[in-house]
Amino acid sequence: MDKLVIEGGKPLSGTIRIHGAKNAALPILAASLLAEGSVKLLNVPQLLDIDVMLDILRNLGCRAEHEEQTVLLDGANIASSHIPEPLMRQMRSSVFLMGPLLARFGEVQLYQPGGCAIGERKIDLHLRGLAALGADIEEKGSRIVCKAKRLTGAEIILDFPSVGATENIMMAAVLAKGRTTIVGAAREPEIQDLQRFLNELGAKVRGAGTDTIFIDGVDRLEGCVFEIIPDRIVSGTVMVAAAATRGDVTLEGAHPAHLTSLIHVLRRAGVQIDVGDGIMKVGASGRLKAVDRVVTSPYPAFPTDLQAQVMTLLALSDGVSVMKETIFEGRFKHVDELCRMGADIRVDLNHAFIRGVPQLYGTSVEATDLRAGAALVIAGLAAHGRTVVEQVHHIDRGYDRIEAMFSKLNGDIVRVTNESLKLQGQR
Ligand code: UD1
């Protein structure tokens, strides 16, 4: 198992270009199955989750190549709409394939994507949405079979603005007969990116970015060339790391409009943020201030995917901050690890009370999930002494070589692989 070894205490500095968004690329890769022509995707990051999605597409018979940041897909010879259980279990986002496969092939067989370290993560809203479009759904244990000769447009009201359910319903509805309206839709930028992509294929979708999305079904979709948006969570992670190390970093290509709630919280803490044309400068000097209340909520409110990273910053800020997590019930696993580094954080159900300490201290910690892992890397970069972050595979799901990204910004961080340990042993 790989580890990251970080010598902390160096302020981050320099300029970095942010890679493409995992959470936009995953549904767009799935949506590519809707196209009868080939699809070329640009700015697709090299991440474990993307590798898994491409493996699933290949397993279905789709030709899929990923070189540098470009993915070429051709689904002309898809032979199956059955996703084997071991592949479904590797990644929750495999559930995105349900809508496109059902819409294009009239049938899909898959399995519950399984539990997750950050909470239960049900898919009932996905299934209810597809049923409303006329799918016949049979669940036997963890196996799910959905069938529909042709889906029919409907009004679907989501009880909660689930990102995944909104995307799955959009992807199913583009080939349905008539109009689908999703009321109470999620409004994330990744949903707007999916709308842009579907429309490039020839679909008729509008409203993404608001809470009502209208989809007028078409008979077929063609291929296209499409560029994925930059990753707002990676941008946010870099911004928090710059602030936590009292550094000075320039982000290129990030979209500040996607980060409004984070910028607001960071400015309240005393971080300097200058937004220019296509760039953002983030700097901090001296001790930052506590922020009395940060609440995670669906976009455009503060994202759950930045909760852990911002908690690291608040753990070092002067005063008591309160963080409330409303999206996932199991998303405070980084707290114990941060406390092992000297943080003073108490958790009561979905609230974390963070009393800022002047310094964190390096030790050995474990990444329990993707964003918790990113938070520990930030803690290591800011801490006094050496931090070893274990279970790096969680971090690799969403950050393209996080050690290279932070090294480029003057961070002292290296990856130790099993191979390099073996080589050291032989010397
Ligand atoms: C997406 C993001 C993830 C982010 C999350 C919330 C991707 C690939 N992942 O995940 O990084 O943390 O949005 O911003 O885009 N729920 C149900 N029933 C459902 C679906 C969801 O009860 O059918 C609940 C979930 O358990 C959770 C909440 O709704 O408590 C939010 O989930 P959702 O918005 O669907 O997140 P994901 O699409 O899984």
mmCIF file of N, CA and C and ligand atoms in Angstrom, residues 22-23 26 92-93 96 121-126 160-164 167 188 304-305 327-328 331, ligand 1:
data_model
loop_
_atom_site.group_PDB
_atom_site.id
_atom_site.type_symbol
_atom_site.label_atom_id
_atom_site.label_comp_id
_atom_site.label_asym_id
_atom_site.label_seq_id
_atom_site.Cartn_x
_atom_site.Cartn_y
_atom_site.Cartn_z
ATOM 1 N N LYS A 22 -13.639 15.270 -11.650
ATOM 2 C CA LYS A 22 -14.055 13.860 -11.540
ATOM 3 C C LYS A 22 -15.576 13.752 -11.589
ATOM 4 N N ASN A 23 -16.253 14.585 -10.813
ATOM 5 C CA ASN A 23 -17.707 14.430 -10.690
ATOM 6 C C ASN A 23 -18.466 14.908 -11.922
ATOM 7 N N LEU A 26 -17.352 11.561 -14.596
ATOM 8 C CA LEU A 26 -17.959 10.230 -14.395
ATOM 9 C C LEU A 26 -19.341 10.107 -15.048
ATOM 10 N N ARG A 92 -19.198 3.626 -6.369
ATOM 11 C CA ARG A 92 -20.604 3.987 -6.313
ATOM 12 C C ARG A 92 -21.086 4.592 -7.640
ATOM 13 N N SER A 93 -20.219 5.319 -8.318
ATOM 14 C CA SER A 93 -20.644 6.023 -9.536
ATOM 15 C C SER A 93 -21.026 5.086 -10.667
ATOM 16 N N PHE A 96 -24.390 5.385 -12.292
ATOM 17 C CA PHE A 96 -24.701 6.322 -13.387
ATOM 18 C C PHE A 96 -25.016 5.603 -14.696
ATOM 19 N N ARG A 121 -25.861 6.087 1.607
ATOM 20 C CA ARG A 121 -25.917 6.384 0.171
ATOM 21 C C ARG A 121 -26.888 5.474 -0.594
ATOM 22 N N LYS A 122 -28.158 5.704 -0.340
ATOM 23 C CA LYS A 122 -29.196 4.908 -1.007
ATOM 24 C C LYS A 122 -29.331 5.317 -2.481
ATOM 25 N N ILE A 123 -30.062 4.500 -3.273
ATOM 26 C CA ILE A 123 -30.320 4.870 -4.672
ATOM 27 C C ILE A 123 -31.831 4.872 -4.957
ATOM 28 N N ASP A 124 -32.624 4.994 -3.887
ATOM 29 C CA ASP A 124 -34.086 4.946 -4.073
ATOM 30 C C ASP A 124 -34.592 6.062 -4.997
ATOM 31 N N LEU A 125 -33.972 7.244 -4.922
ATOM 32 C CA LEU A 125 -34.451 8.361 -5.771
ATOM 33 C C LEU A 125 -34.135 8.088 -7.244
ATOM 34 N N HIS A 126 -33.014 7.429 -7.511
ATOM 35 C CA HIS A 126 -32.679 7.050 -8.893
ATOM 36 C C HIS A 126 -33.771 6.102 -9.409
ATOM 37 N N PHE A 160 -35.350 15.201 -2.419
ATOM 38 C CA PHE A 160 -34.072 15.804 -2.012
ATOM 39 C C PHE A 160 -33.274 16.027 -3.301
ATOM 40 N N PRO A 161 -32.562 17.155 -3.432
ATOM 41 C CA PRO A 161 -31.844 17.409 -4.697
ATOM 42 C C PRO A 161 -30.592 16.540 -4.831
ATOM 43 N N SER A 162 -30.800 15.245 -5.011
ATOM 44 C CA SER A 162 -29.671 14.312 -5.160
ATOM 45 C C SER A 162 -28.962 14.579 -6.487
ATOM 46 N N VAL A 163 -27.647 14.718 -6.411
ATOM 47 C CA VAL A 163 -26.849 14.963 -7.616
ATOM 48 C C VAL A 163 -26.967 13.760 -8.559
ATOM 49 N N GLY A 164 -26.697 12.574 -8.020
ATOM 50 C CA GLY A 164 -26.685 11.372 -8.843
ATOM 51 C C GLY A 164 -28.052 11.061 -9.431
ATOM 52 N N GLU A 167 -28.840 13.366 -12.287
ATOM 53 C CA GLU A 167 -28.065 13.033 -13.492
ATOM 54 C C GLU A 167 -28.596 11.759 -14.156
ATOM 55 N N GLU A 188 -25.812 21.548 -9.013
ATOM 56 C CA GLU A 188 -24.336 21.579 -9.065
ATOM 57 C C GLU A 188 -23.805 21.923 -10.461
ATOM 58 N N THR A 304 -20.246 19.514 0.941
ATOM 59 C CA THR A 304 -19.771 18.455 1.854
ATOM 60 C C THR A 304 -18.384 17.961 1.449
ATOM 61 N N ASP A 305 -18.065 18.034 0.149
ATOM 62 C CA ASP A 305 -16.772 17.528 -0.319
ATOM 63 C C ASP A 305 -15.596 18.422 0.091
ATOM 64 N N ILE A 327 -25.260 16.423 4.784
ATOM 65 C CA ILE A 327 -25.454 15.579 3.589
ATOM 66 C C ILE A 327 -25.171 14.105 3.880
ATOM 67 N N PHE A 328 -24.038 13.813 4.493
ATOM 68 C CA PHE A 328 -23.678 12.411 4.763
ATOM 69 C C PHE A 328 -23.492 12.219 6.268
ATOM 70 N N ARG A 331 -19.461 11.410 7.934
ATOM 71 C CA ARG A 331 -18.383 12.141 7.281
ATOM 72 C C ARG A 331 -17.476 12.919 8.230
HETATM 73 C C1 UD1 B 1 -22.349 13.397 -5.499
HETATM 74 C C2 UD1 B 1 -20.855 13.526 -5.635
HETATM 75 C C3 UD1 B 1 -20.187 13.494 -4.263
HETATM 76 C C4 UD1 B 1 -20.806 14.552 -3.366
HETATM 77 C C5 UD1 B 1 -22.323 14.419 -3.336
HETATM 78 C C6 UD1 B 1 -23.007 15.532 -2.569
HETATM 79 C C7 UD1 B 1 -20.441 12.477 -7.770
HETATM 80 C C8 UD1 B 1 -19.803 11.359 -8.518
HETATM 81 N N1 UD1 B 1 -20.364 12.422 -6.429
HETATM 82 O O1 UD1 B 1 -22.599 12.118 -4.902
HETATM 83 O O2 UD1 B 1 -18.806 13.754 -4.432
HETATM 84 O O3 UD1 B 1 -20.315 14.373 -2.047
HETATM 85 O O4 UD1 B 1 -22.840 14.453 -4.686
HETATM 86 O O5 UD1 B 1 -22.654 16.769 -3.073
HETATM 87 O O6 UD1 B 1 -20.946 13.419 -8.351
HETATM 88 N N2 UD1 B 1 -29.740 9.998 -1.326
HETATM 89 C C9 UD1 B 1 -30.842 9.213 -1.060
HETATM 90 N N3 UD1 B 1 -31.379 8.493 -2.087
HETATM 91 C C10 UD1 B 1 -30.882 8.521 -3.359
HETATM 92 C C11 UD1 B 1 -29.758 9.337 -3.622
HETATM 93 C C12 UD1 B 1 -29.199 10.076 -2.590
HETATM 94 O O7 UD1 B 1 -31.314 9.150 0.076
HETATM 95 O O8 UD1 B 1 -31.419 7.841 -4.239
HETATM 96 C C13 UD1 B 1 -29.100 10.774 -0.239
HETATM 97 C C14 UD1 B 1 -27.674 10.276 0.046
HETATM 98 O O9 UD1 B 1 -27.700 9.166 0.926
HETATM 99 C C15 UD1 B 1 -27.034 11.491 0.655
HETATM 100 C C16 UD1 B 1 -27.709 12.652 -0.094
HETATM 101 O O10 UD1 B 1 -28.904 12.109 -0.665
HETATM 102 O O11 UD1 B 1 -27.330 11.578 2.025
HETATM 103 C C17 UD1 B 1 -26.849 13.277 -1.167
HETATM 104 O O12 UD1 B 1 -26.535 12.315 -2.142
HETATM 105 P P1 UD1 B 1 -26.320 12.688 -3.678
HETATM 106 O O13 UD1 B 1 -26.552 14.143 -3.894
HETATM 107 O O14 UD1 B 1 -27.093 11.718 -4.478
HETATM 108 O O15 UD1 B 1 -24.775 12.402 -3.841
HETATM 109 P P2 UD1 B 1 -24.073 11.506 -4.927
HETATM 110 O O16 UD1 B 1 -24.681 11.753 -6.259
HETATM 111 O O17 UD1 B 1 -23.953 10.126 -4.448
#
